């Protein structure tokens, strides 16, 4: 069986993973939601059409999204050091996680907003709503269930990225799996970390879907 | 109240510009229920969106209470829109809000205090006959109920004008009738001027006092509903009142077609049997309908006469004698069927 030291290590890893995932998801949304909104409202059928802004922002988002996370992780090490003062540990991992996840979130938000019925937006315009009112009172509330489903997907993706950060000295369960399972051939620890990750993903996904279902008034319950 | 002057709207599409509205001028007076009727693609929906500037006209002017909308900045346009509400074919309610909160929306964006907004919304829902359904979400309401919520929402800002874009087209005939009588009540009790966009003549008959007929982006005829109905000048208007272009009509190639218009009196007399007895000639009824316009009954009928000019002359003389309005319908469509190439006929 596992030694108490190992259990302690796994618990710390679990805590670190949750810390990285939660903080970077929150930060990614803080950046991604406004960017996603701008992408949507400046698009062809948006309420503030602006081709230039849309193209430039879209290009930046696409650029960041096309860099594989493991490459991005290494490439922005100087930036990470500049922001948090170190490149090792879970706090240092949050920086590349946010850089990678924010554009992903922006696209998720954009696609959720795109699902909102254009007729409803038109009705809001016909009632004399300002663009800000349309964003806050129409687009975001109408897209809420879809945004919640999107956040469950985002969390799962970030969880996957966070495990990769173990290769460059990041913390969390990923680092344990790599250090014990990969470098020391400790299959038992490897298996346990994988199991814990699977359970976390299941919980996030299930909770996300349930909340989305509960809040969606379009579904008759 | 609303005046359109030479309004045109052209959309730039990938291959070629599309002229949805061409040089439309019309005046809608306070208290009117003004119908704009036309077939699909005639430009009605674009025209109504030009009235509240959801679509900016590419040429011409839109005056609302004498003010040119093109000269307004964003804020002033928003304020104008609050006095010119709109309802839609697909209702366009906020799906994540209850009926009550949907009606509150226009008040919220006008910064009306919450308590006051809720109170007003309740009254409006009562006005449209939805007391007790305040807490229901749109998904829990029927089509007719959704349109009632939309009407209550449209009335929340005390508008002078209500624009209805195919507001009853997604509803069944009974629901359509009840929504239309609600609109008429609103027009009479609240003095709201109503603009009705529709492709159904029966909608115009039931509530409008004036009508404009649209075809290919232009208004081909307009005036009081009664006049347009009794003496339609355009082919589209005649077609909308009583279509003759159904397959059955086109296949028959003999004999002229007559369109008869009956007023309140002759609807009830056995005119047709008298005609047949007196003229001693058989006639073929291709289409017939009666309509109730402003409480008076009117009928239209399309008759086909035998291919016999003497009999035709007798029928026409009889109709003139009986003071029944009639006009000769073009049988061009029928001829086309015989003249065109065989490939078309096989269709």
XYZ file of C-alpha atoms in Angstrom:
568
model
C 0.000 0.000 0.000
C 0.935 3.651 -0.142
C 3.128 5.109 2.533
C 1.717 7.960 4.551
C 4.364 10.177 2.946
C 3.023 9.290 -0.498
C -0.536 10.021 0.583
C 0.627 13.386 1.864
C 2.328 14.070 -1.493
C -0.798 13.135 -3.420
C -2.982 15.349 -1.235
C -0.625 18.279 -1.741
C -0.650 17.548 -5.481
C -4.433 17.481 -5.523
C -4.603 20.765 -3.666
C -2.059 22.359 -6.028
C -3.924 21.126 -9.072
C -7.217 22.529 -7.839
C -5.512 25.797 -6.962
C -3.956 26.124 -10.433
C -7.118 25.144 -12.247
C -9.486 27.346 -10.285
C -7.281 30.449 -10.293
C -6.327 30.165 -13.957
C -9.922 29.462 -15.019
C -11.051 32.566 -13.153
C -8.296 34.677 -14.704
C -8.884 33.186 -18.166
C -12.558 34.140 -17.900
C -11.718 37.617 -16.662
C -9.832 38.138 -19.918
C -11.807 35.797 -22.184
C -15.318 37.120 -21.527
C -14.616 40.715 -22.599
C -12.583 39.513 -25.580
C -15.331 37.066 -26.565
C -17.942 39.812 -26.287
C -15.895 42.160 -28.456
C -15.356 39.388 -31.015
C -19.083 38.797 -31.160
C -20.400 42.374 -31.257
C -17.866 43.478 -33.871
C -18.625 40.516 -36.144
C -20.587 40.668 -39.398
C -23.989 40.392 -37.710
C -22.994 41.972 -34.416
C -24.494 45.071 -32.831
C -21.304 47.141 -33.246
C -19.902 45.899 -36.513
C -16.218 46.714 -36.839
C -14.272 44.684 -39.336
C -10.838 46.013 -38.355
C -11.155 45.338 -34.618
C -12.705 41.952 -35.305
C -9.944 40.867 -37.702
C -7.065 42.016 -35.485
C -8.454 40.526 -32.301
C -9.402 37.326 -34.141
C -5.866 37.012 -35.499
C -4.295 37.410 -32.032
C -6.662 34.826 -30.573
C -5.985 32.402 -33.406
C -2.240 32.888 -33.057
C -2.258 32.058 -29.343
C -4.569 29.114 -29.894
C -2.384 27.615 -32.583
C 0.694 27.357 -30.338
C 0.758 23.919 -28.646
C 0.580 24.345 -24.886
C 3.847 22.553 -24.155
C 5.637 24.919 -26.559
C 3.888 27.982 -25.174
C 4.847 26.890 -21.675
C 8.555 26.984 -22.534
C 8.371 29.926 -24.922
C 6.937 32.336 -22.380
C 9.214 31.360 -19.486
C 10.815 34.858 -19.450
C 7.345 36.414 -19.333
C 6.337 34.064 -16.527
C 9.445 35.017 -14.548
C 8.692 38.687 -15.099
C 5.143 38.292 -13.795
C 5.532 36.006 -10.758
C 9.293 36.051 -10.197
C 9.838 32.309 -10.706
C 9.265 29.612 -13.319
C 8.853 26.707 -10.904
C 5.847 25.637 -8.848
C 2.110 25.902 -9.217
C 1.867 29.704 -9.084
C 4.321 29.928 -11.977
C 2.193 27.463 -13.937
C -0.831 29.723 -13.672
C 0.721 32.277 -16.048
C 1.042 30.029 -19.126
C -2.290 28.407 -18.254
C -4.017 31.780 -18.413
C -2.219 32.768 -21.603
C -3.298 29.514 -23.233
C -6.819 29.382 -21.826
C -7.920 33.019 -22.276
C -8.112 32.837 -26.093
C -9.824 29.474 -25.786
C -12.385 31.014 -23.420
C -12.816 33.973 -25.775
C -13.824 31.626 -28.601
C -16.132 29.642 -26.284
C -17.848 32.835 -25.158
C -18.104 34.069 -28.731
C -19.749 30.856 -29.880
C -22.171 30.890 -26.920
C -23.214 34.453 -27.745
C -23.630 33.515 -31.382
C -26.307 31.030 -30.333
C -28.513 33.809 -28.974
C -31.522 34.321 -31.242
C -30.871 37.317 -33.513
C -34.581 38.134 -33.336
C -34.345 38.695 -29.595
C -31.432 41.061 -30.100
C -33.383 42.843 -32.816
C -36.354 43.178 -30.458
C -34.071 44.671 -27.808
C -32.744 47.135 -30.378
C -36.278 48.046 -31.410
C -36.992 48.904 -27.770
C -34.159 51.416 -27.772
C -31.551 49.397 -25.845
C -27.977 50.666 -25.859
C -25.253 48.228 -26.949
C -24.130 47.881 -23.311
C -27.685 47.046 -22.235
C -27.920 44.459 -24.989
C -24.685 42.827 -23.835
C -25.551 42.805 -20.131
C -29.283 42.265 -20.204
C -29.792 40.234 -23.357
C -26.713 38.474 -24.730
C -25.095 37.271 -21.505
C -28.290 36.197 -19.664
C -29.681 34.498 -22.776
C -26.390 32.669 -23.320
C -25.977 31.715 -19.656
C -26.677 27.966 -19.928
C -24.335 27.668 -22.885
C -21.685 29.712 -21.071
C -21.873 27.353 -18.099
C -21.485 24.287 -20.306
C -18.535 26.055 -21.915
C -16.922 26.677 -18.550
C -17.106 22.971 -17.700
C -15.297 22.219 -20.943
C -12.775 24.977 -20.237
C -12.005 23.658 -16.745
C -11.401 20.184 -18.123
C -9.078 21.540 -20.783
C -7.142 23.610 -18.241
C -6.851 20.556 -16.018
C -5.232 18.709 -18.931
C -2.841 21.591 -19.579
C -1.924 21.831 -15.890
C -0.746 18.212 -15.908
C 1.615 18.993 -18.784
C 3.214 21.738 -16.727
C 4.735 18.970 -14.587
C 7.447 18.587 -17.241
C 8.839 22.062 -16.653
C 8.731 22.025 -12.873
C 5.119 22.971 -12.331
C 3.307 21.495 -9.335
C 0.193 19.428 -8.922
C -0.894 15.914 -9.800
C 0.637 16.108 -13.255
C 4.082 16.661 -11.763
C 3.602 13.661 -9.449
C 2.503 11.454 -12.330
C 5.544 12.512 -14.347
C 8.072 12.372 -11.520
C 6.953 9.064 -10.031
C 5.210 7.304 -12.855
C 7.270 8.423 -15.839
C 10.759 8.858 -14.422
C 10.653 6.145 -11.707
C 8.330 3.618 -13.322
C 6.050 3.681 -10.280
C 2.897 2.382 -11.928
C 0.842 2.473 -8.762
C 1.304 6.217 -8.209
C 0.774 6.863 -11.901
C -2.506 4.971 -11.817
C -3.725 6.750 -8.712
C -2.995 10.225 -10.090
C -4.768 9.345 -13.320
C -7.764 8.074 -11.342
C -7.910 11.251 -9.286
C -7.754 13.361 -12.465
C -10.547 11.298 -14.027
C -12.725 11.806 -10.956
C -12.084 15.561 -10.935
C -13.010 15.829 -14.632
C -16.184 13.828 -14.044
C -17.198 16.027 -11.140
C -16.584 19.318 -12.978
C -18.357 18.101 -16.098
C -21.344 16.692 -14.237
C -21.748 19.740 -11.988
C -21.440 22.074 -14.994
C -24.082 20.230 -16.989
C -26.446 20.107 -14.035
C -26.175 23.796 -13.322
C -26.659 24.571 -17.009
C -29.761 22.383 -17.133
C -31.153 23.892 -13.938
C -30.677 27.473 -15.103
C -31.952 26.964 -18.643
C -35.537 28.202 -18.749
C -35.964 27.058 -22.329
C -36.262 23.486 -21.075
C -39.608 22.480 -19.673
C -39.094 20.816 -16.317
C -47.646 60.693 -37.504
C -45.299 58.658 -39.671
C -44.308 59.883 -43.071
C -42.100 58.027 -45.515
C -40.720 60.067 -48.380
C -39.218 58.224 -51.334
C -37.673 55.595 -49.085
C -35.407 53.044 -50.744
C -33.286 50.312 -49.223
C -30.700 48.414 -51.195
C -28.716 45.548 -49.729
C -25.242 44.842 -51.024
C -24.880 41.137 -51.478
C -21.921 39.208 -52.792
C -23.130 38.919 -56.360
C -25.422 41.912 -56.903
C -27.235 44.656 -55.014
C -30.775 43.756 -53.967
C -33.348 46.531 -53.985
C -35.686 45.459 -51.197
C -37.622 48.726 -50.990
C -37.923 51.114 -53.921
C -39.059 54.678 -53.687
C -41.842 54.176 -51.159
C -43.833 57.170 -49.954
C -46.688 56.871 -47.538
C -48.338 58.713 -44.686
C -49.714 57.047 -41.602
C -52.082 59.225 -39.585
C -52.556 59.136 -35.832
C -55.076 56.445 -34.894
C -54.739 54.501 -38.136
C -54.467 50.768 -38.308
C -52.428 50.716 -41.451
C -51.923 47.461 -43.271
C -48.988 46.819 -45.548
C -49.696 43.692 -47.522
C -47.713 41.818 -50.094
C -46.446 38.407 -50.997
C -43.239 36.987 -49.534
C -40.207 38.913 -50.688
C -42.177 42.030 -51.567
C -40.090 44.066 -49.127
C -42.690 44.565 -46.379
C -40.469 43.503 -43.500
C -37.611 45.659 -44.718
C -39.990 48.584 -45.089
C -41.272 48.282 -41.523
C -37.669 48.098 -40.278
C -36.983 51.338 -42.113
C -39.763 52.987 -40.085
C -37.863 52.487 -36.808
C -34.443 52.545 -38.438
C -33.552 48.954 -37.594
C -32.614 49.204 -41.247
C -31.272 52.551 -42.356
C -32.851 53.519 -45.687
C -30.295 54.010 -48.445
C -32.361 56.898 -49.818
C -35.326 58.992 -48.763
C -36.625 60.254 -45.449
C -38.517 58.801 -42.518
C -40.359 61.411 -40.466
C -41.809 60.497 -37.091
C -43.959 63.250 -35.648
C -42.286 65.576 -38.106
C -38.730 64.676 -37.059
C -36.353 63.163 -39.593
C -34.911 60.016 -38.000
C -31.728 60.267 -40.064
C -30.774 63.409 -38.158
C -30.955 61.773 -34.714
C -27.919 60.634 -32.741
C -27.813 57.255 -31.050
C -29.475 58.392 -27.818
C -32.244 60.326 -29.518
C -32.924 57.403 -31.843
C -33.175 55.075 -28.824
C -35.694 57.456 -27.219
C -37.695 57.609 -30.441
C -37.770 53.821 -30.625
C -39.306 53.761 -27.153
C -42.316 55.581 -28.544
C -42.458 53.264 -31.554
C -42.621 49.651 -30.358
C -42.472 46.538 -32.451
C -43.769 42.981 -32.282
C -42.568 40.090 -34.398
C -43.654 36.880 -36.070
C -41.386 34.822 -33.818
C -42.317 36.812 -30.663
C -38.653 37.335 -29.728
C -39.139 37.121 -25.985
C -36.176 36.774 -23.672
C -36.219 33.024 -23.096
C -34.483 33.195 -19.703
C -36.933 35.707 -18.228
C -40.458 35.191 -16.960
C -43.396 36.871 -18.673
C -43.401 39.570 -16.010
C -39.695 40.259 -16.317
C -39.966 40.337 -20.097
C -42.504 43.124 -19.785
C -40.202 44.830 -17.263
C -37.294 44.847 -19.726
C -38.120 48.066 -21.622
C -38.814 49.772 -18.282
C -35.515 48.541 -16.851
C -33.549 49.995 -19.733
C -35.416 53.262 -19.261
C -34.265 53.258 -15.622
C -37.762 53.027 -14.170
C -37.552 52.025 -10.467
C -38.053 48.297 -10.034
C -41.183 48.446 -7.887
C -42.890 50.805 -10.299
C -41.849 48.682 -13.285
C -43.261 45.495 -11.765
C -46.528 47.224 -10.974
C -46.889 48.497 -14.522
C -45.897 45.148 -16.007
C -48.621 43.438 -13.961
C -51.213 45.872 -15.250
C -50.110 45.336 -18.835
C -50.246 41.561 -18.495
C -53.748 41.983 -17.133
C -54.635 44.154 -20.142
C -53.538 41.433 -22.562
C -55.383 38.777 -20.598
C -52.486 36.962 -18.964
C -53.243 37.454 -15.287
C -51.853 34.502 -13.364
C -49.164 33.724 -15.916
C -46.689 36.361 -14.727
C -44.194 33.783 -13.487
C -44.266 31.586 -16.582
C -41.255 31.369 -18.861
C -41.795 31.698 -22.633
C -41.201 27.949 -23.067
C -44.238 27.330 -20.863
C -46.546 29.545 -22.921
C -48.453 28.873 -26.143
C -47.828 30.907 -29.288
C -50.776 33.178 -28.683
C -49.758 33.756 -25.071
C -46.203 34.561 -26.144
C -47.500 37.161 -28.583
C -49.625 38.632 -25.784
C -46.528 38.957 -23.611
C -44.749 40.587 -26.560
C -47.639 43.034 -26.958
C -47.598 43.861 -23.246
C -43.844 44.384 -23.481
C -44.269 46.617 -26.522
C -46.804 48.749 -24.662
C -44.646 49.195 -21.561
C -43.067 52.420 -22.757
C -46.467 53.949 -23.671
C -45.649 54.101 -27.374
C -47.646 56.140 -29.868
C -47.056 53.560 -32.569
C -46.981 49.770 -32.608
C -45.290 48.098 -35.568
C -46.427 44.523 -36.165
C -44.195 42.441 -38.422
C -46.224 39.390 -39.465
C -47.354 39.232 -35.848
C -50.009 36.590 -36.471
C -48.328 34.571 -39.208
C -47.116 31.891 -36.824
C -50.506 31.495 -35.145
C -53.554 29.372 -35.932
C -56.722 31.071 -37.272
C -58.518 31.264 -33.913
C -55.505 32.651 -32.081
C -54.927 35.056 -34.972
C -58.446 36.384 -34.549
C -58.053 36.902 -30.813
C -54.683 38.631 -31.202
C -56.147 40.887 -33.898
C -59.078 41.882 -31.737
C -56.631 42.623 -28.911
C -54.714 44.895 -31.294
C -57.938 46.641 -32.260
C -58.811 47.170 -28.589
C -55.388 48.676 -28.019
C -55.897 50.973 -30.978
C -59.309 52.082 -29.742
C -58.722 52.238 -25.993
C -55.147 53.483 -25.867
C -55.164 55.401 -29.140
C -52.060 53.605 -30.365
C -51.430 53.900 -34.089
C -50.753 50.455 -35.514
C -48.843 49.384 -38.599
C -49.556 45.818 -39.637
C -47.288 43.922 -42.007
C -48.926 40.817 -43.386
C -49.343 38.579 -46.380
C -52.901 37.666 -45.436
C -55.827 39.698 -46.753
C -58.010 38.505 -43.899
C -55.761 40.253 -41.392
C -56.204 43.521 -43.278
C -59.943 42.959 -43.563
C -60.325 42.299 -39.888
C -58.577 45.300 -38.402
C -57.107 47.776 -40.860
C -58.713 50.996 -42.019
C -56.051 51.727 -44.602
C -53.890 49.473 -46.673
C -50.908 49.668 -48.980
C -50.191 46.834 -51.377
C -46.538 46.068 -52.019
C -44.918 44.255 -54.876
C -41.218 43.980 -55.678
C -40.313 46.720 -53.221
C -42.856 49.236 -54.473
C -46.273 50.272 -53.266
C -48.527 49.508 -56.192
C -51.736 50.749 -54.616
C -52.959 52.215 -51.367
C -56.027 53.734 -49.781
C -58.956 52.860 -47.566
C -59.350 49.112 -47.166
C -62.926 49.228 -48.461
C -61.912 51.024 -51.633
C -58.953 48.820 -52.373
C -61.056 45.794 -51.694
C -63.978 46.811 -53.885
C -61.992 48.253 -56.747
C -58.552 46.704 -56.691
C -56.458 48.324 -59.379
C -53.384 46.161 -59.264
C -53.091 42.533 -60.199
C -51.404 41.743 -56.865
C -54.263 43.262 -54.897
C -56.808 41.252 -56.864
C -54.732 38.182 -56.316
C -54.433 38.734 -52.587
C -58.169 39.320 -52.253
C -59.111 36.284 -54.271
C -56.406 34.333 -56.046
C -57.207 33.095 -59.524
C -53.801 31.581 -60.226
C -54.425 28.152 -58.917
C -53.707 25.127 -60.997
C -57.351 24.400 -61.701
C -57.878 27.791 -63.297
C -54.829 27.585 -65.448
C -55.706 24.318 -67.041
C -58.996 25.549 -68.456
C -58.391 27.460 -71.640
C -61.840 28.360 -72.848
C -64.031 31.304 -72.020
C -63.350 34.694 -70.482
C -63.013 35.159 -66.719
C -65.087 37.707 -64.836
C -64.339 38.991 -61.357
C -67.560 39.957 -59.595
C -67.675 42.169 -56.529
C -70.787 42.109 -54.351
C -71.651 44.730 -51.821
C -73.686 44.223 -48.686
C -77.026 43.885 -50.494
C -76.340 41.527 -53.342
C -74.431 39.062 -51.192
C -77.723 37.786 -49.865
C -79.750 37.663 -53.083
C -79.702 34.572 -55.300
C -77.841 36.469 -57.999
C -76.111 33.525 -59.583
C -79.183 31.404 -60.139
C -80.969 34.429 -61.584
C -78.053 35.009 -63.901
C -78.092 31.453 -65.177
C -81.851 31.429 -65.631
C -82.027 34.763 -67.387
C -78.990 34.378 -69.615
C -79.657 30.716 -70.296
C -75.999 29.881 -70.146
C -73.891 27.757 -67.806
C -71.105 29.434 -65.882
C -68.239 27.973 -63.956
C -67.418 29.257 -60.441
C -63.637 29.144 -60.088
C -63.212 30.967 -56.795
C -65.496 32.695 -54.356
C -65.272 34.220 -50.924
C -67.055 36.658 -48.676
C -65.401 39.057 -46.303
C -66.540 41.224 -43.490
C -64.982 44.664 -43.660
C -65.899 47.090 -40.947
C -69.125 45.239 -40.239
C -70.257 45.135 -43.882
C -70.258 41.959 -45.877
C -68.564 41.905 -49.240
C -68.027 39.082 -51.654
C -65.851 38.364 -54.607
C -66.227 35.652 -57.139
C -64.403 34.599 -60.263
C -66.685 33.183 -62.937
C -65.748 31.530 -66.144
C -68.136 32.141 -69.023
C -68.668 29.793 -71.925
C -66.624 30.421 -75.057
C -69.586 32.071 -76.723
C -69.498 35.802 -77.241
C -73.291 36.151 -77.421
C -73.711 34.434 -74.036
C -70.878 36.535 -72.578
C -72.560 39.684 -73.751
C -75.828 38.571 -72.127
C -74.077 37.892 -68.837
C -72.321 41.245 -68.864
C -75.547 43.026 -69.690
C -77.271 41.212 -66.846
C -74.563 42.205 -64.371
C -74.652 45.834 -65.492
C -78.401 45.774 -65.154
C -78.174 44.342 -61.645
C -75.547 46.970 -60.739
C -73.013 44.363 -59.797
C -69.441 45.468 -60.173
C -67.340 43.269 -62.360
C -64.136 43.346 -64.289
C -62.686 41.082 -66.880
C -59.770 39.044 -65.629
C -56.864 38.428 -67.897
C -56.718 34.889 -69.064
C -53.072 35.369 -69.979
C -51.969 32.722 -67.548
C -54.216 30.183 -69.119
C -52.983 31.029 -72.601
C -49.421 30.681 -71.543
C -50.069 27.101 -70.713
C -50.958 26.358 -74.283
C -48.409 28.526 -76.000
C -45.274 27.617 -74.124
C -43.080 24.730 -75.085
C -44.083 21.183 -74.187
C -41.359 20.885 -71.570
C -43.126 23.433 -69.416
C -46.434 21.756 -69.828
C -45.072 18.487 -68.574
C -44.413 20.226 -65.289
